[in-house]
Coordinates of C-alpha atoms in Angstrom, one line a residue:
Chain A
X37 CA -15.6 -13.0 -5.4
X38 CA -12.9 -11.7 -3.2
X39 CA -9.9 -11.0 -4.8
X40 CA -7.3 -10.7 -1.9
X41 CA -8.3 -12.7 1.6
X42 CA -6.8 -12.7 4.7
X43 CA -7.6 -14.8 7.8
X44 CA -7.8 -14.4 10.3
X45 CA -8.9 -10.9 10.4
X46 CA -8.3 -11.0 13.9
X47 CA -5.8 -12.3 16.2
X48 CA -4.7 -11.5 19.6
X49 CA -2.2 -14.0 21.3
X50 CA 0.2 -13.6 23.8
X51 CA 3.7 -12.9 24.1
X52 CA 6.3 -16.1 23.3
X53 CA 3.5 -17.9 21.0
X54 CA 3.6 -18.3 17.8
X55 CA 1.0 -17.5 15.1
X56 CA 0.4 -17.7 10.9
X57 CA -1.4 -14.9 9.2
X58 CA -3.1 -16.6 5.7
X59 CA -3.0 -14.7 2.1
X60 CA -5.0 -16.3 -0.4
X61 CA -5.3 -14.1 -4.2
X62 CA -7.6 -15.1 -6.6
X63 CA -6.3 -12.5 -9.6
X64 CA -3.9 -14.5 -11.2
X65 CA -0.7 -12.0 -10.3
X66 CA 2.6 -12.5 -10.7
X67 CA 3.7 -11.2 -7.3
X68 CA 2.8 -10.8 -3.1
X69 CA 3.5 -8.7 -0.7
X70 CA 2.9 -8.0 3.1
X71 CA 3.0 -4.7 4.6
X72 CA 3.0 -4.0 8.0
X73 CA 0.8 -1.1 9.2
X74 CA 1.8 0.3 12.7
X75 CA 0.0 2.1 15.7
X76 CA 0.5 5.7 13.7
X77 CA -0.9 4.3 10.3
X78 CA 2.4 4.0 8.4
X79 CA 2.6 1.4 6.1
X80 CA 5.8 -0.4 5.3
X81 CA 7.0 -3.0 2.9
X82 CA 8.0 -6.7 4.7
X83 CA 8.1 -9.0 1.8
X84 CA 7.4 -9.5 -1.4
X85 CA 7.1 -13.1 -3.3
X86 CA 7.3 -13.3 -7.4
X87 CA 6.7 -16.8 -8.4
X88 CA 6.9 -18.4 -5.1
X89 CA 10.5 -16.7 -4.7
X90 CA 11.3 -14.2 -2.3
X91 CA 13.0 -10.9 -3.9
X92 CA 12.4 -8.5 -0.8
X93 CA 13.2 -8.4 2.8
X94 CA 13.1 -5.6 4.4
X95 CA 15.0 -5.5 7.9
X96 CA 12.5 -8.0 9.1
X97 CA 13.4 -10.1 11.8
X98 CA 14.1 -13.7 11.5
X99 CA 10.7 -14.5 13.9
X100 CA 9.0 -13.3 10.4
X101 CA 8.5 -16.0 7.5
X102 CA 6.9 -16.0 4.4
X103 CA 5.9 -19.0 3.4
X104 CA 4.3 -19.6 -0.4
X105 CA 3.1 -22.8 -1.3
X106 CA 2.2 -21.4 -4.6
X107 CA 1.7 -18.6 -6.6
X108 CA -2.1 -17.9 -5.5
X109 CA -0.7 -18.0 -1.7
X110 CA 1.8 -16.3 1.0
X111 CA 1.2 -17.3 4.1
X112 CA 3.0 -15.1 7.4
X113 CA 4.7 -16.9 10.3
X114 CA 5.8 -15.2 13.3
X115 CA 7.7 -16.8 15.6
X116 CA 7.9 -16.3 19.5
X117 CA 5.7 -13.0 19.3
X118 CA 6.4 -9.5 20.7
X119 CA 4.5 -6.9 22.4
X120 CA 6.1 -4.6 19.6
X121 CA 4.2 -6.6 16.3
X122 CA 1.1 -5.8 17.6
X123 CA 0.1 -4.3 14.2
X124 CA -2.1 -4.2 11.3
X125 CA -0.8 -6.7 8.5
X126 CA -1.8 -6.4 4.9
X127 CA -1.2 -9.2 2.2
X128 CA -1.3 -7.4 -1.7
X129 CA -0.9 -8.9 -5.1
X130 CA 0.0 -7.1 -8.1
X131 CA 0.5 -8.1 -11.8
X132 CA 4.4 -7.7 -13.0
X133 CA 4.3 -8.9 -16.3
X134 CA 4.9 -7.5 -18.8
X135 CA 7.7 -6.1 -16.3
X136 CA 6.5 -2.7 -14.9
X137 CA 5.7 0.0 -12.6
X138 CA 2.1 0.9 -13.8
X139 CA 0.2 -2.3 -12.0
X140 CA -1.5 -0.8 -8.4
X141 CA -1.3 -3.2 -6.2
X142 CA -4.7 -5.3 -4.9
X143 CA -4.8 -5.4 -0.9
X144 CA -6.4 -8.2 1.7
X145 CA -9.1 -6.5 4.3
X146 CA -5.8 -6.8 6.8
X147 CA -5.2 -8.8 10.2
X148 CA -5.0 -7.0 13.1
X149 CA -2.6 -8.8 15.2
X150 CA -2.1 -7.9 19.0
X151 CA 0.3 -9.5 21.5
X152 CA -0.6 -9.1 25.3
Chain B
X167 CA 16.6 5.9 -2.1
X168 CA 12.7 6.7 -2.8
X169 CA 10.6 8.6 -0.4
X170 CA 7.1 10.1 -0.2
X171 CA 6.5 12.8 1.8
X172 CA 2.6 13.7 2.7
X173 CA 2.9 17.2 5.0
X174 CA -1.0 17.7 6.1
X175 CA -1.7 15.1 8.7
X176 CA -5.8 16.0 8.8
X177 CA -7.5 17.9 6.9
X178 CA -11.0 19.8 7.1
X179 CA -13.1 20.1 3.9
X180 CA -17.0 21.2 3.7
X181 CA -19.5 18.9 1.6
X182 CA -19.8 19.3 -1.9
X183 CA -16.5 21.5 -1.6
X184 CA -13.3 20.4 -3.9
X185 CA -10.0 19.8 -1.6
X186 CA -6.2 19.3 -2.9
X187 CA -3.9 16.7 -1.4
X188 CA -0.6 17.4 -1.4
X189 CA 2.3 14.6 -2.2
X190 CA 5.6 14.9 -3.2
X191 CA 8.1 12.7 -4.0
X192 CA 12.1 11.7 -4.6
X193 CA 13.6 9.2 -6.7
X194 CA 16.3 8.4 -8.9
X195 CA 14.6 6.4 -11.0
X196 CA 14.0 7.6 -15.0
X197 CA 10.6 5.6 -14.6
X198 CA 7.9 5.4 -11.8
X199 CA 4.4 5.0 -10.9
X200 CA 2.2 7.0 -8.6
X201 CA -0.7 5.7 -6.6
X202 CA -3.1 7.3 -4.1
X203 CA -5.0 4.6 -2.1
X204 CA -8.0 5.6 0.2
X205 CA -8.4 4.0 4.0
X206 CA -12.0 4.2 5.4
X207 CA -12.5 3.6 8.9
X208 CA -13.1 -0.1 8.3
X209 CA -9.3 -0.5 7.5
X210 CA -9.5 -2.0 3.8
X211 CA -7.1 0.0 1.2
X212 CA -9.0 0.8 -1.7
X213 CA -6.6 2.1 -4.7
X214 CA -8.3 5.5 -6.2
X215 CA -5.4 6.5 -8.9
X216 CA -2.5 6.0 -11.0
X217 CA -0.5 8.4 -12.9
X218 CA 3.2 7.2 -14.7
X219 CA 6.2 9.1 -14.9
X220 CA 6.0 9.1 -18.8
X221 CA 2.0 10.3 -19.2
X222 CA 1.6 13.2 -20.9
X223 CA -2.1 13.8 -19.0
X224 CA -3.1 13.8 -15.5
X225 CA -5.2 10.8 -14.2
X226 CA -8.4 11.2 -13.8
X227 CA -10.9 8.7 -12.4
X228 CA -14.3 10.4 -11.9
X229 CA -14.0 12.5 -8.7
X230 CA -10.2 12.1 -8.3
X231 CA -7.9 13.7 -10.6
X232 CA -3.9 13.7 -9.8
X233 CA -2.1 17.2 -10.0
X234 CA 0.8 15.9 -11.3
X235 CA 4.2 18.4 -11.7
X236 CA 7.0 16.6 -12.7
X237 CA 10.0 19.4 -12.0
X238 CA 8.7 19.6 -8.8
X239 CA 7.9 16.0 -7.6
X240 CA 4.9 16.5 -6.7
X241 CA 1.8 14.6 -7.4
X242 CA -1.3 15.9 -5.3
X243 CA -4.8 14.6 -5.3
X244 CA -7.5 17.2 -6.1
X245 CA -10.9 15.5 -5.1
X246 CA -13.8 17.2 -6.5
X247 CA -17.4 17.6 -5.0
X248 CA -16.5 16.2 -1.3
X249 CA -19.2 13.5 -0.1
X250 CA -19.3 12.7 3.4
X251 CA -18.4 9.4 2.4
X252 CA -14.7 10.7 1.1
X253 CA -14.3 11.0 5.1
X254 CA -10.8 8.4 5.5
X255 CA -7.4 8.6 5.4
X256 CA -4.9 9.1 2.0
X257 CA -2.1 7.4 1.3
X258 CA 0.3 8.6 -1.5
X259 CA 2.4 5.6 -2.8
X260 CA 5.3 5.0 -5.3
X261 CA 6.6 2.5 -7.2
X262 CA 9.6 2.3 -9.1
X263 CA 10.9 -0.1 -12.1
X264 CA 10.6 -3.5 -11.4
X265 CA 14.3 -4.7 -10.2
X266 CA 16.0 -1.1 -11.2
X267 CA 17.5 0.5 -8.5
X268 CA 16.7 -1.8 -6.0
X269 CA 13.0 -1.0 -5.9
X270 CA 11.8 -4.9 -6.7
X271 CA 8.2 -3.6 -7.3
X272 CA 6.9 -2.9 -3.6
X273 CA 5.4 0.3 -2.5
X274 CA 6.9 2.8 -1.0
X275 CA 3.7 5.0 1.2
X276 CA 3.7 8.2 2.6
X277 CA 2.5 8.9 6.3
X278 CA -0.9 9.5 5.1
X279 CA -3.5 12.6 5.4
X280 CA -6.6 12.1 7.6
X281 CA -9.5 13.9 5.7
X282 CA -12.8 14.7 7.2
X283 CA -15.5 16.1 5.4
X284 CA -18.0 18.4 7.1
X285 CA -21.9 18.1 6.3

């Protein structure tokens, strides 16, 4: 019973193509994220989806999209890839409500994406 | 604007020793949440603790136990009894109030601390 999944847990593409990262949560959370985890292990916020609406975007470029086609899923497009998002991408989900701080967030095994 | 700041990159600790963590923090918000999460080798995040602004105790959750000093932001993870197995890296993580302050729930991680236990 996985609670977060990712697929592909893999992907390696070249540059100019475009590519979707799946998030599927089983939990029954409120709200989604995806974090971006780069070469020296830092993890940084990219979006975050509450009831299929997005209330974060973090200085993402336009190539990145979340798409949600409800509540259980958020699904990452990336448009005309760059050597520069070769990264690690994680998909989370976390319970908001009763509105809080207190819920840890639940994270996907991650994709590890890489652009030749 | 919140920030976590993690100041031992790697770390060294013997089997069966206890080693300390260190974490601090800055935020304007009146309420927060604290989080260490544990990366193994194999990449998966694996949440270990919580401790909340308002608690009264430190967290504990068998071997983990959060140091937590409010007046001085910090929030360090004492791990007890290393096992070999405790060999990954830690992140420190916050989380502010839901929509207050512009937090919107996300997490905000530290740069990590790389710790490798000795047999």
């Amino acid at each position: 019973d996985t609670a977060v999944s990712q697929t592909p847990k893999y992907l390696v593409t070249q540059m100019g193509n475009d590519k979707s990262i799946k998030c599927e949560q089983n939990l029954g959370h409120d709200t989604m994220y995806w974090y971006k985890q780069d070469s020296k292990k830092f993890l940084k916020i990219m979006f975050s989806y509450n009831n299929k609406e997005l209330i974060i975007n973090e200085t993402v470029p336009n190539r990145f999209s979340p798409k949600s086609p409800d509540k259980a899923h958020l699904n990452l497009h990336i448009n005309s890839l760059e050597l520069g998002d070769s990264a690690v991408y994680f998909c989370a989900s976390s319970q908001d409500r009763p509105r809080g701080y207190r819920y840890e967030q639940y994270f996907g095994p991650g994709t590890r994406l890489t652009v030749t | 604007a919140q920030k976590i700041t993690q100041t031992q990159p790697g770390m060294f600790v013997q089997e069966k020793e206890a080693v300390t963590l260190d974490c601090t923090y800055d935020t304007s918000d009146p309420s927060y949440g604290l989080f260490w999460y544990k990366q193994p080798s194999s990449g998966e995040m694996i949440f270990l603790i919580y401790q909340g602004s308002y608690d009264q105790q430190n967290a504990t959750e068998g071997r983990y136990s959060l140091n937590f000093q409010k007046a001085r932001k910090s929030a360090n993870l004492v791990i007890s009894a290393s096992q070999l197995g405790d060999s990954a890296m830690y992140f420190c993580a916050m989380r502010g109030h839901m929509n207050y302050g512009g937090s919107q729930g996300n997490l905000i991680f530290g740069k990590g601390t790389k710790l490798s236990v000795k047999p």
